[in-house]
PDB file of C-alpha atoms in Angstrom:
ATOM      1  CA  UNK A  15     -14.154  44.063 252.248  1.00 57.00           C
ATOM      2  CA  UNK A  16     -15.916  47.611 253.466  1.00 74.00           C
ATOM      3  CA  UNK A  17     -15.922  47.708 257.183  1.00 83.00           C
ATOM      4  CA  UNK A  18     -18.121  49.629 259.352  1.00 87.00           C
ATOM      5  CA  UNK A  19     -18.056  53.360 259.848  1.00 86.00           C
ATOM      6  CA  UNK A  20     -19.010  55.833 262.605  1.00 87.00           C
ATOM      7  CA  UNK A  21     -19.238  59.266 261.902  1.00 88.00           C
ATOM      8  CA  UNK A  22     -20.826  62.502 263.825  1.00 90.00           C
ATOM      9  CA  UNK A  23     -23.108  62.792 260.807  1.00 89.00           C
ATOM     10  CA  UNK A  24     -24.532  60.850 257.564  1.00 90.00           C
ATOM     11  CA  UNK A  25     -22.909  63.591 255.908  1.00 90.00           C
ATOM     12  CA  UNK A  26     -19.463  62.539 256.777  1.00 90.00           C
ATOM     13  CA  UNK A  27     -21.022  58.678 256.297  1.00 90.00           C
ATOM     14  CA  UNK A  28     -22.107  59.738 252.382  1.00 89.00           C
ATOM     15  CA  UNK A  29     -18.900  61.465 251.584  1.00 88.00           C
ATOM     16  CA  UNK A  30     -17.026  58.505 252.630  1.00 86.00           C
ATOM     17  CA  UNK A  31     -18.745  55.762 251.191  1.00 86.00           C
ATOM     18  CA  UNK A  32     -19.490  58.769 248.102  1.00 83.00           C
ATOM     19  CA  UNK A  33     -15.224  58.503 248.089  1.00 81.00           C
ATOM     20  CA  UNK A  34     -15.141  54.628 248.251  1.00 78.00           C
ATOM     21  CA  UNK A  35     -17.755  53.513 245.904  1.00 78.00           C
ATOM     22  CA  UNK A  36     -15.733  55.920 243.516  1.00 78.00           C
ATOM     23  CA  UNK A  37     -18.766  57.783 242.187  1.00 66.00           C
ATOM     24  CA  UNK A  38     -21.316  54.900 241.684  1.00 82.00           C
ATOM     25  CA  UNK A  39     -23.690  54.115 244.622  1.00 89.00           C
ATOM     26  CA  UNK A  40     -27.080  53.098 244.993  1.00 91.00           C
ATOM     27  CA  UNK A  41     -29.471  54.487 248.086  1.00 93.00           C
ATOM     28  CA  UNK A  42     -32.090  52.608 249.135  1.00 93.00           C
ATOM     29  CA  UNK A  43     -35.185  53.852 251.855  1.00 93.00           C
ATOM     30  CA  UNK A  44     -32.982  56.957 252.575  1.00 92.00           C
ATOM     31  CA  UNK A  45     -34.678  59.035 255.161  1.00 91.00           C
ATOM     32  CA  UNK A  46     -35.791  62.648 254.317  1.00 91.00           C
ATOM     33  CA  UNK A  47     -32.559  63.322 256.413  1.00 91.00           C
ATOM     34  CA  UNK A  48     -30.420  61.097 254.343  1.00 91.00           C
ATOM     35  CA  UNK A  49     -31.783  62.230 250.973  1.00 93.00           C
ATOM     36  CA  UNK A  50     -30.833  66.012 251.779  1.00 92.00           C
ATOM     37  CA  UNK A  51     -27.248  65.206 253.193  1.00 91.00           C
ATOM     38  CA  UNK A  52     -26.995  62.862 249.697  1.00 91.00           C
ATOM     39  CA  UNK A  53     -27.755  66.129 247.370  1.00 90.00           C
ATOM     40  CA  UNK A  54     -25.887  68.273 249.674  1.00 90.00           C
ATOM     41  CA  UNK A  55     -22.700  66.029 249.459  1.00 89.00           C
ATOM     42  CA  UNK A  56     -23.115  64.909 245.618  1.00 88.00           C
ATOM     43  CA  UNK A  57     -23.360  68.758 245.162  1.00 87.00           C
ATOM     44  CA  UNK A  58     -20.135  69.381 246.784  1.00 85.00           C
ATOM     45  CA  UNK A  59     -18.153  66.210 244.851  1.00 82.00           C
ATOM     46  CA  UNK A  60     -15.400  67.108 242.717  1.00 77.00           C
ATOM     47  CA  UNK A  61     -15.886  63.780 240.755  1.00 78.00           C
ATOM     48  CA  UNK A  62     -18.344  62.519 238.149  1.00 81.00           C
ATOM     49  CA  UNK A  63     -21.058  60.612 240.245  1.00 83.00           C
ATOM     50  CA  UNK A  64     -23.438  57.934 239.362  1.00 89.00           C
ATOM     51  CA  UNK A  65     -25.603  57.870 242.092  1.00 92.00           C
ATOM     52  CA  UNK A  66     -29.077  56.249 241.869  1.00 93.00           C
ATOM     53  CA  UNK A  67     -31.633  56.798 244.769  1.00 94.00           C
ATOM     54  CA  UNK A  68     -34.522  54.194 245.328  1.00 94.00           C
ATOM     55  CA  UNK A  69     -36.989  55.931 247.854  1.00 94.00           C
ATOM     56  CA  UNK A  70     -40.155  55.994 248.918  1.00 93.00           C
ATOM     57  CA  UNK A  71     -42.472  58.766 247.154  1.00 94.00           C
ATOM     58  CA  UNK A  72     -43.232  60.444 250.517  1.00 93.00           C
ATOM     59  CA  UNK A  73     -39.578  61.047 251.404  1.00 93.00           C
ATOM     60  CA  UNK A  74     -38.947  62.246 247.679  1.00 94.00           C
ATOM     61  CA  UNK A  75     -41.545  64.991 247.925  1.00 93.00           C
ATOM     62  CA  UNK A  76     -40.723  66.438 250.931  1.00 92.00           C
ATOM     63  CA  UNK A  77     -37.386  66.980 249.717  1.00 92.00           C
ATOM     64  CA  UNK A  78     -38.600  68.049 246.547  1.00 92.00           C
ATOM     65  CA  UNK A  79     -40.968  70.853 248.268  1.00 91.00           C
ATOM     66  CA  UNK A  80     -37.632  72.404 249.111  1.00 91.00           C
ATOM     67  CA  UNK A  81     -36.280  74.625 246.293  1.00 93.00           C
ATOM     68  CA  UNK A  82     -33.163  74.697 247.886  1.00 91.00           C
ATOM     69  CA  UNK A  83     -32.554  70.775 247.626  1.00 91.00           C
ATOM     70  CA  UNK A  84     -34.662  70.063 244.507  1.00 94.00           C
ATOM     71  CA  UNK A  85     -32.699  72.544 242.377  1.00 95.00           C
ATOM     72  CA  UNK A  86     -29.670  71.054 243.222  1.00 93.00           C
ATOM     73  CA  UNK A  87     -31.118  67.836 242.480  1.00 94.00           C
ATOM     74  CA  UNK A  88     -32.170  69.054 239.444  1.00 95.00           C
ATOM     75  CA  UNK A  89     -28.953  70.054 238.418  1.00 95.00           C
ATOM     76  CA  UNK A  90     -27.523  66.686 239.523  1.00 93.00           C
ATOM     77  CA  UNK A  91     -29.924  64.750 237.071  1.00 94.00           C
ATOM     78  CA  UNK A  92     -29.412  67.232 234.040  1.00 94.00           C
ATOM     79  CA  UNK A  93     -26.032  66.103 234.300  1.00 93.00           C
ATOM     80  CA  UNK A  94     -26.508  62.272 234.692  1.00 93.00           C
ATOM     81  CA  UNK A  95     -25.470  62.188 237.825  1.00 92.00           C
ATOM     82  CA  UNK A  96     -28.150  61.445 240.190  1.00 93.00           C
ATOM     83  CA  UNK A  97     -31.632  59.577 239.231  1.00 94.00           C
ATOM     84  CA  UNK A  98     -34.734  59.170 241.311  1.00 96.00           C
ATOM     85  CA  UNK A  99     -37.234  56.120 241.809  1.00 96.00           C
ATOM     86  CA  UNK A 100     -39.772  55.844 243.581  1.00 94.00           C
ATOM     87  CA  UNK A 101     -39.802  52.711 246.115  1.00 91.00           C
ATOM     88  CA  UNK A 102     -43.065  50.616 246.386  1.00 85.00           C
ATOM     89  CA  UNK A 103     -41.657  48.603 249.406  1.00 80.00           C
ATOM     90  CA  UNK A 104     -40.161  49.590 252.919  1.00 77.00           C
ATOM     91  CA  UNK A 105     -36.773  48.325 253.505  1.00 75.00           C
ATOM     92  CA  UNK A 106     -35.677  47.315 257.018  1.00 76.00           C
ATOM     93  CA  UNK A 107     -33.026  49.911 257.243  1.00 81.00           C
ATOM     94  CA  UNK A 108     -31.383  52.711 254.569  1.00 89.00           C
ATOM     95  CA  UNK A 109     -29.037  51.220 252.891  1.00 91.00           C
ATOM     96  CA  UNK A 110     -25.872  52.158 250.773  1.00 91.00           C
ATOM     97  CA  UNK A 111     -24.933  49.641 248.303  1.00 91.00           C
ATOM     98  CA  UNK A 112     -22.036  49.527 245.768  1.00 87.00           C
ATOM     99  CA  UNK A 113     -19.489  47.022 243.548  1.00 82.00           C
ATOM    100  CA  UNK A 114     -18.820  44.490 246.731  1.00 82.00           C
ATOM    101  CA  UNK A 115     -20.431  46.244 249.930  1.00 88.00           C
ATOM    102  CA  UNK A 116     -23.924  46.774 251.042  1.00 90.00           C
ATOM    103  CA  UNK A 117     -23.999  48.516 254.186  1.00 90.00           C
ATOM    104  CA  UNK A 118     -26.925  50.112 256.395  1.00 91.00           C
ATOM    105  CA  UNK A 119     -27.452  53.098 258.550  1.00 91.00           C
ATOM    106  CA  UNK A 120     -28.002  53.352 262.056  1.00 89.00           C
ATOM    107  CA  UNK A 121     -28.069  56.744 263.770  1.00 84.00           C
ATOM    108  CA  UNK A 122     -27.656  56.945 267.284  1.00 82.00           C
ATOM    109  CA  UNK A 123     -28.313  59.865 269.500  1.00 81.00           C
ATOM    110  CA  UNK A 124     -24.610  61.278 268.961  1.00 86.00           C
ATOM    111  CA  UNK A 125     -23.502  59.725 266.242  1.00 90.00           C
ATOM    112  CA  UNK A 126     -24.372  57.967 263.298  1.00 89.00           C
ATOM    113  CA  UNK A 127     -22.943  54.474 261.967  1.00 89.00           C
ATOM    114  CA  UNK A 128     -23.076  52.112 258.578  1.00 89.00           C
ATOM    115  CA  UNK A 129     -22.881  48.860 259.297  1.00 89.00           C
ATOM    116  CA  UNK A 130     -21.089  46.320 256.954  1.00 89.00           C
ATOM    117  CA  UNK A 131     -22.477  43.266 255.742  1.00 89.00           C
ATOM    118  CA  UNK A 132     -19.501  40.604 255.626  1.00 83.00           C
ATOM    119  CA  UNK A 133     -21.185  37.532 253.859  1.00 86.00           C
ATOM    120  CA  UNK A 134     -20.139  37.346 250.318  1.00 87.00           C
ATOM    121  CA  UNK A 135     -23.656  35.516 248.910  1.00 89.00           C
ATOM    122  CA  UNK A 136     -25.527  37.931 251.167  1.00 89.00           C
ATOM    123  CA  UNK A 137     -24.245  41.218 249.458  1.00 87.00           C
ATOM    124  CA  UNK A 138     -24.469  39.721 245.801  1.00 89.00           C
ATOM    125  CA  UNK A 139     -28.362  38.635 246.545  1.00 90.00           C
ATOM    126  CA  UNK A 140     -29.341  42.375 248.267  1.00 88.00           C
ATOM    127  CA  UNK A 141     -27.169  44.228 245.488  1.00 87.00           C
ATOM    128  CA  UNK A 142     -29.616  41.574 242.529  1.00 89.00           C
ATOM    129  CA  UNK A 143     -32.772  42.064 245.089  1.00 88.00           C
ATOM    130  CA  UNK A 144     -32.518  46.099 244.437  1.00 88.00           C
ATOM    131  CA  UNK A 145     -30.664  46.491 241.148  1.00 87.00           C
ATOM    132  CA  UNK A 146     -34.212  44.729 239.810  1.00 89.00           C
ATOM    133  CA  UNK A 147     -36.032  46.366 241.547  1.00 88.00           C
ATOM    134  CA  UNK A 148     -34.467  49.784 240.680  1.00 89.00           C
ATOM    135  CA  UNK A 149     -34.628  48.474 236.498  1.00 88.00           C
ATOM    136  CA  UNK A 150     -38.615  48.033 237.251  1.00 89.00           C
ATOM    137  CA  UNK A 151     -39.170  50.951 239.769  1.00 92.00           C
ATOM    138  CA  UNK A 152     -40.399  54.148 238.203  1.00 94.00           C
ATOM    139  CA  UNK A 153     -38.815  57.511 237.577  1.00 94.00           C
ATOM    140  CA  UNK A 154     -39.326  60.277 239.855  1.00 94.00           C
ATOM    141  CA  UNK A 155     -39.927  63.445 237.535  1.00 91.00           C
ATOM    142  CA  UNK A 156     -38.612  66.694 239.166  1.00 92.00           C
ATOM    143  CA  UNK A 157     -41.138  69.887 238.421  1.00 90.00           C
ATOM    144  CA  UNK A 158     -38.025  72.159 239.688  1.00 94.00           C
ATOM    145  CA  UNK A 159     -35.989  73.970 237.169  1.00 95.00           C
ATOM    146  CA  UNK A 160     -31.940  73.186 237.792  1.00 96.00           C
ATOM    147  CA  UNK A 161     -30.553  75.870 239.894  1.00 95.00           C
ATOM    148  CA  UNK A 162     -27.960  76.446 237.322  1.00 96.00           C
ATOM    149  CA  UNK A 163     -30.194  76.874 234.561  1.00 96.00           C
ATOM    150  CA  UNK A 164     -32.198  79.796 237.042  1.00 97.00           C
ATOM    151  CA  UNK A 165     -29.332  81.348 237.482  1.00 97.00           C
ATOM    152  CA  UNK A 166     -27.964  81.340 233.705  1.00 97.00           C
ATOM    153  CA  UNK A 167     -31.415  82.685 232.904  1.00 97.00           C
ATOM    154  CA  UNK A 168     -31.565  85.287 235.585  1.00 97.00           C
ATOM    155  CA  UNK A 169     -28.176  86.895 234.195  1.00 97.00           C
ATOM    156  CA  UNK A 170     -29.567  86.333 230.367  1.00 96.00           C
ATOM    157  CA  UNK A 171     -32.471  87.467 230.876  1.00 96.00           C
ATOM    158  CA  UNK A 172     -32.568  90.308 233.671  1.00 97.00           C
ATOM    159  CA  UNK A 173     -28.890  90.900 234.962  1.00 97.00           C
ATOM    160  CA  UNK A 174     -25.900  89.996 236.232  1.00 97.00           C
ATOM    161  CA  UNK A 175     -26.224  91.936 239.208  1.00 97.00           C
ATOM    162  CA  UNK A 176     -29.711  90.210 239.794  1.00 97.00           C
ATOM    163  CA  UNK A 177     -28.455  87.473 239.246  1.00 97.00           C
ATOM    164  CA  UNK A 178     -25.533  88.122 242.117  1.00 97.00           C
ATOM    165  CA  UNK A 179     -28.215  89.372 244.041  1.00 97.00           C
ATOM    166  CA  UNK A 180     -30.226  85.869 243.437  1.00 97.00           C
ATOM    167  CA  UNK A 181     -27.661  84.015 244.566  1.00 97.00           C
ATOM    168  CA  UNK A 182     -26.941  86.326 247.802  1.00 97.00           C
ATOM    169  CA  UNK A 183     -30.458  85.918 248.882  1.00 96.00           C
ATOM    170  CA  UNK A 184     -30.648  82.045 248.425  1.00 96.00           C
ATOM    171  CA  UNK A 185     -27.435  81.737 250.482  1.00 94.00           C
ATOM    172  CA  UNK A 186     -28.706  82.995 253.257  1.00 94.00           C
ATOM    173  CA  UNK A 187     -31.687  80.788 253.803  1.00 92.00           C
ATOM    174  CA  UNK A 188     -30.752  76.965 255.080  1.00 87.00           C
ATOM    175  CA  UNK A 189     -34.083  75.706 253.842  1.00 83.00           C
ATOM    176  CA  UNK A 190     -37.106  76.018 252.666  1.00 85.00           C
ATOM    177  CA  UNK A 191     -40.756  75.023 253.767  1.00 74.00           C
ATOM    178  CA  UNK A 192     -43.085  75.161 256.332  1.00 69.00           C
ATOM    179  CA  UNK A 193     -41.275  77.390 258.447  1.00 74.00           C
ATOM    180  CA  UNK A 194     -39.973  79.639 255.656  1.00 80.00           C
ATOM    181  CA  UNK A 195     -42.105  82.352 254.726  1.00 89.00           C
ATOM    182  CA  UNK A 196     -39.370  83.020 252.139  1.00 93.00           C
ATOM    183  CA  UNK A 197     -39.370  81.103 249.150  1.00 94.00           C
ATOM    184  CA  UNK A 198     -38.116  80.982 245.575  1.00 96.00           C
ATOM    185  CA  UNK A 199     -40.907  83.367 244.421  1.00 96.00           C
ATOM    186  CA  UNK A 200     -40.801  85.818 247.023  1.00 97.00           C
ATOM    187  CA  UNK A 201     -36.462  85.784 246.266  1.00 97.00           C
ATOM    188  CA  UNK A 202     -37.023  86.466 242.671  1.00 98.00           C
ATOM    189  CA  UNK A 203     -39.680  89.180 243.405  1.00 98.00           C
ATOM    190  CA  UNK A 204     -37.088  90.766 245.783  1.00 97.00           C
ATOM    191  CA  UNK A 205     -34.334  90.452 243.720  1.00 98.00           C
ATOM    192  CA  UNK A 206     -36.278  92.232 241.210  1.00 98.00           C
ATOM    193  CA  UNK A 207     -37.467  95.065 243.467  1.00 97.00           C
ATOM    194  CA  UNK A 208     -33.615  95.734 244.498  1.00 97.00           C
ATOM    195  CA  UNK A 209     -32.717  95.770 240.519  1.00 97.00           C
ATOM    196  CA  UNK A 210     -36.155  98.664 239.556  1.00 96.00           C
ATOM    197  CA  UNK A 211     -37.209  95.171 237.289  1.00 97.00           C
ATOM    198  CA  UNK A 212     -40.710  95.052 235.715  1.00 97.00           C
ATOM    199  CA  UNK A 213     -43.215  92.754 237.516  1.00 97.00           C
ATOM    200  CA  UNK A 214     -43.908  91.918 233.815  1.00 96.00           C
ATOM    201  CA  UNK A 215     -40.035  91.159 232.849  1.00 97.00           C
ATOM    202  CA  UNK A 216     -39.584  88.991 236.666  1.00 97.00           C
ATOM    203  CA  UNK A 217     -42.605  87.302 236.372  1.00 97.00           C
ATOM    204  CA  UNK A 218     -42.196  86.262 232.319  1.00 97.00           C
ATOM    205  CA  UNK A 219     -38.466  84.835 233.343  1.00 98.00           C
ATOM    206  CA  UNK A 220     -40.269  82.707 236.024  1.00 97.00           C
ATOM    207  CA  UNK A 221     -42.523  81.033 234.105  1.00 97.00           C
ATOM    208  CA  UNK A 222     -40.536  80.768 231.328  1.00 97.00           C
ATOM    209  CA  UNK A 223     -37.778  79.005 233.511  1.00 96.00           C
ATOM    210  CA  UNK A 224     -40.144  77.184 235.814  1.00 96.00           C
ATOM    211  CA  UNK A 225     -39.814  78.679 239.228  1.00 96.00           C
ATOM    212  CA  UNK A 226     -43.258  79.546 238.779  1.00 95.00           C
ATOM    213  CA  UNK A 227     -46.292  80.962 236.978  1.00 96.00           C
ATOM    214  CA  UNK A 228     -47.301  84.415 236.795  1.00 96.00           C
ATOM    215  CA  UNK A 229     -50.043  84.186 238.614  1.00 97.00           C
ATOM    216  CA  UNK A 230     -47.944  82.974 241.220  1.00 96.00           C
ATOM    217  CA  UNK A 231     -45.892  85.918 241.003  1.00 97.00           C
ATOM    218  CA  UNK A 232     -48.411  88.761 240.784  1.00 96.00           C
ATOM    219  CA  UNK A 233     -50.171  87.020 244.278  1.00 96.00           C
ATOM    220  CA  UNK A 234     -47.012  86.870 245.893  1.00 96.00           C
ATOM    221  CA  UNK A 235     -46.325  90.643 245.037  1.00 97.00           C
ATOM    222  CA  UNK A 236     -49.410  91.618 246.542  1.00 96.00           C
ATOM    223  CA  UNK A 237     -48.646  89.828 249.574  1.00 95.00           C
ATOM    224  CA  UNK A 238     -45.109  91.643 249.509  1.00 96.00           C
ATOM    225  CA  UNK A 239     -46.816  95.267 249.314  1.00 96.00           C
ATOM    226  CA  UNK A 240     -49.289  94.308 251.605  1.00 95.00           C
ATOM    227  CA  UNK A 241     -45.987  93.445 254.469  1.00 95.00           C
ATOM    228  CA  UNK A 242     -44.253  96.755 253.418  1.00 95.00           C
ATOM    229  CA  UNK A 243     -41.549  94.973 251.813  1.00 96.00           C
ATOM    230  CA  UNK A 244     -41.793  96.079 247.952  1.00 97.00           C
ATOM    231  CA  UNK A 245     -43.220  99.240 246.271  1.00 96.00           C
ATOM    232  CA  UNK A 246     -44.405  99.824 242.676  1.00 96.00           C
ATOM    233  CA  UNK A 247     -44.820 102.479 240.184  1.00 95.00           C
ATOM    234  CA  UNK A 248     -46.621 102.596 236.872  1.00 93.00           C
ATOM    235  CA  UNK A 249     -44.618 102.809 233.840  1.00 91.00           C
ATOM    236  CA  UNK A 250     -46.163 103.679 230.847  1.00 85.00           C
ATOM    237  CA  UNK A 251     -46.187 101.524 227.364  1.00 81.00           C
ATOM    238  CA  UNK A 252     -46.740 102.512 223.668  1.00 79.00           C
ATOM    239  CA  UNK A 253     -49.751  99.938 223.885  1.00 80.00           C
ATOM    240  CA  UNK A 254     -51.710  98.979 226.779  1.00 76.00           C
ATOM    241  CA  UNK A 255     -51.996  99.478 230.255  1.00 83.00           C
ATOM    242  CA  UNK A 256     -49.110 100.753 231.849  1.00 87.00           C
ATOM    243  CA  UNK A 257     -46.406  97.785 233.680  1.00 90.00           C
ATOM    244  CA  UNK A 258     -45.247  98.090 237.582  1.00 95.00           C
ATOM    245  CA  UNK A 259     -41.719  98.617 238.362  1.00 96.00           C
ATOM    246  CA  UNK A 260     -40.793  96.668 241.223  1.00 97.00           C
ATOM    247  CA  UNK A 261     -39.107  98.748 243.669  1.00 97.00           C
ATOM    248  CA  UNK A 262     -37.656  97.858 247.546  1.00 97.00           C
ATOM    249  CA  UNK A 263     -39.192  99.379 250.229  1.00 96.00           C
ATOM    250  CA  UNK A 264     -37.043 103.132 251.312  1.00 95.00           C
ATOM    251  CA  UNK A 265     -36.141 100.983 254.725  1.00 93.00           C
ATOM    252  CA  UNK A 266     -34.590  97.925 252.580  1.00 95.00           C
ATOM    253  CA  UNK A 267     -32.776 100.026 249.652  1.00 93.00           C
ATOM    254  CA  UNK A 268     -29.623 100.244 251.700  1.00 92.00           C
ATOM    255  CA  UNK A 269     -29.748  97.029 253.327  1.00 95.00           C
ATOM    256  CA  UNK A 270     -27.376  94.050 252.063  1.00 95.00           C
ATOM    257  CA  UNK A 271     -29.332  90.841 250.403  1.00 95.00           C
ATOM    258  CA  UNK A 272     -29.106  88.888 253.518  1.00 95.00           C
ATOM    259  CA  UNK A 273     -30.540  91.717 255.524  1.00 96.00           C
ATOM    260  CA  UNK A 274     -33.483  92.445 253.199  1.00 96.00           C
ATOM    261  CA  UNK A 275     -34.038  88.537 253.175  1.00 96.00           C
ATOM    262  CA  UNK A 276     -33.969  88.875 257.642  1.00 95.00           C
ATOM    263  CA  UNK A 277     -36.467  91.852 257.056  1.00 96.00           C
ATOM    264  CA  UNK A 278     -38.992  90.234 254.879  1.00 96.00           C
ATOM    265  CA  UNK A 279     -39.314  87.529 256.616  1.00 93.00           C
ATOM    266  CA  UNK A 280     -40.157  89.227 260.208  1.00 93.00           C
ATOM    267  CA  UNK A 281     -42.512  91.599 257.737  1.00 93.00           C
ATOM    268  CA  UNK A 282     -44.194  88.387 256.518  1.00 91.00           C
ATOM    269  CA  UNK A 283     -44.614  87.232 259.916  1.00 83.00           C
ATOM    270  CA  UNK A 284     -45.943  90.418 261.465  1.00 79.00           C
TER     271      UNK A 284
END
């Protein structure tokens, strides 16, 4: 029988009950909290998971607004590891279910716990309540490409060394959203501008891989010259108007990834 657990974080709660569910766990009403430690820690496992999520639709898209966390998702349900439903009902608490133990989270102000149920009939009629409701519930569809499918593309398609750049840049930001002026688009674009890419070339890989559309990308360009962050120059074609090279601006050419990420986000904000 599972027996309660106190942790200093639902991160340490997931990767134990991650370790003793061996893999397969259902998540039910996970807070936005919850959800990102989940994806975080099913990231991080070194074992095939099979972890299904049953959450309300609000929680689900404000994790999804996060590149950061829906790539990784993404990648998670590419492989069959992870799927997403979308919960019509409020449960009292979040709960982590699995083979014989349904247990629910309670965070305190220093701590956070998961609390056992011990009854026998109780845990077999929670565990039938959601597994039928899971069967009915429908599929949340992720509009993010996997992160690991961006990054294959970025080295097909551009470079390696954008695509070490990429990765630079997106480890230094926590998070995305409100806060963030710097997002997946605005990455790519400076990636580009520190590898002399083509606005054309950048922009064609993003929609083609589904970070975003072209449009998108020629905006947030603009925005980028407007802050001082990115330069271009005309390069002329055999047909047509001439293309833009994406350059970085002479103050961010020496600068390491992090640093240019730092810099256009204080340019942004100016």
């Amino acid at each position: 029988m599972q027996s309660n657990l106190l942790e200093p974080a639902v991160d340490d709660i997931l990767k134990k009950t991650v370790s003793a569910a061996d893999g397969e766990l259902l998540v039910v009403d996970p807070s936005k909290e919850t959800l990102e430690a989940l994806v975080s820690v099913a990231a991080e496992a070194e074992t095939d998971l099979d972890v299904s999520v049953l959450a309300r639709e609000t929680v689900l898209k404000q994790v999804t607004s996060d590149f950061i966390f829906s790539s990784r998702m993404a990648d998670l349900v590419a492989a069959e590891q992870l799927s997403l439903h979308v919960l019509d009902t409020v449960a009292d608490n979040s709960l982590l279910l699995w083979d014989d133990a349904v247990l629910a989270i309670v965070s305190g102000t220093d701590s956070v716990s998961a609390l056992a149920a011990t009854d026998v009939d109780f845990i077999r009629s929670v565990q039938a309540s959601y597994e039928a409701q899971i069967s009915d519930a429908p599929v949340f569809s992720l509009r993010t490409p996997p992160l690991s499918e961006v990054r294959k593309t970025l080295q097909m398609e551009i470079s390696a060394a954008a695509q070490t750049d990429f990765d630079a840049m997106l480890g230094s930001i926590d998070r995305m959203g409100e806060n963030e002026p710097v997002d997946e688009v605005v990455i790519s674009l400076l990636t580009a501008a520190k590898n002399d890419v083509l606005l054309y070339d950048i922009s064609k890989w993003g929609e083609d891989v589904g970070v975003a559309s072209k449009a998108t990308f020629s905006r947030t360009k603009t925005r980028l010259e407007d802050a001082a962050v990115i330069e271009t120059e005309k390069v002329p074609i055999d047909v047509g108007r001439p293309r833009l090279r994406l350059t970085l601006s002479p103050t961010l050419t020496t600068k390491e990834p992090a640093a240019i990420v730092a810099a256009t986000r204080e340019a942004i904000a100016r």
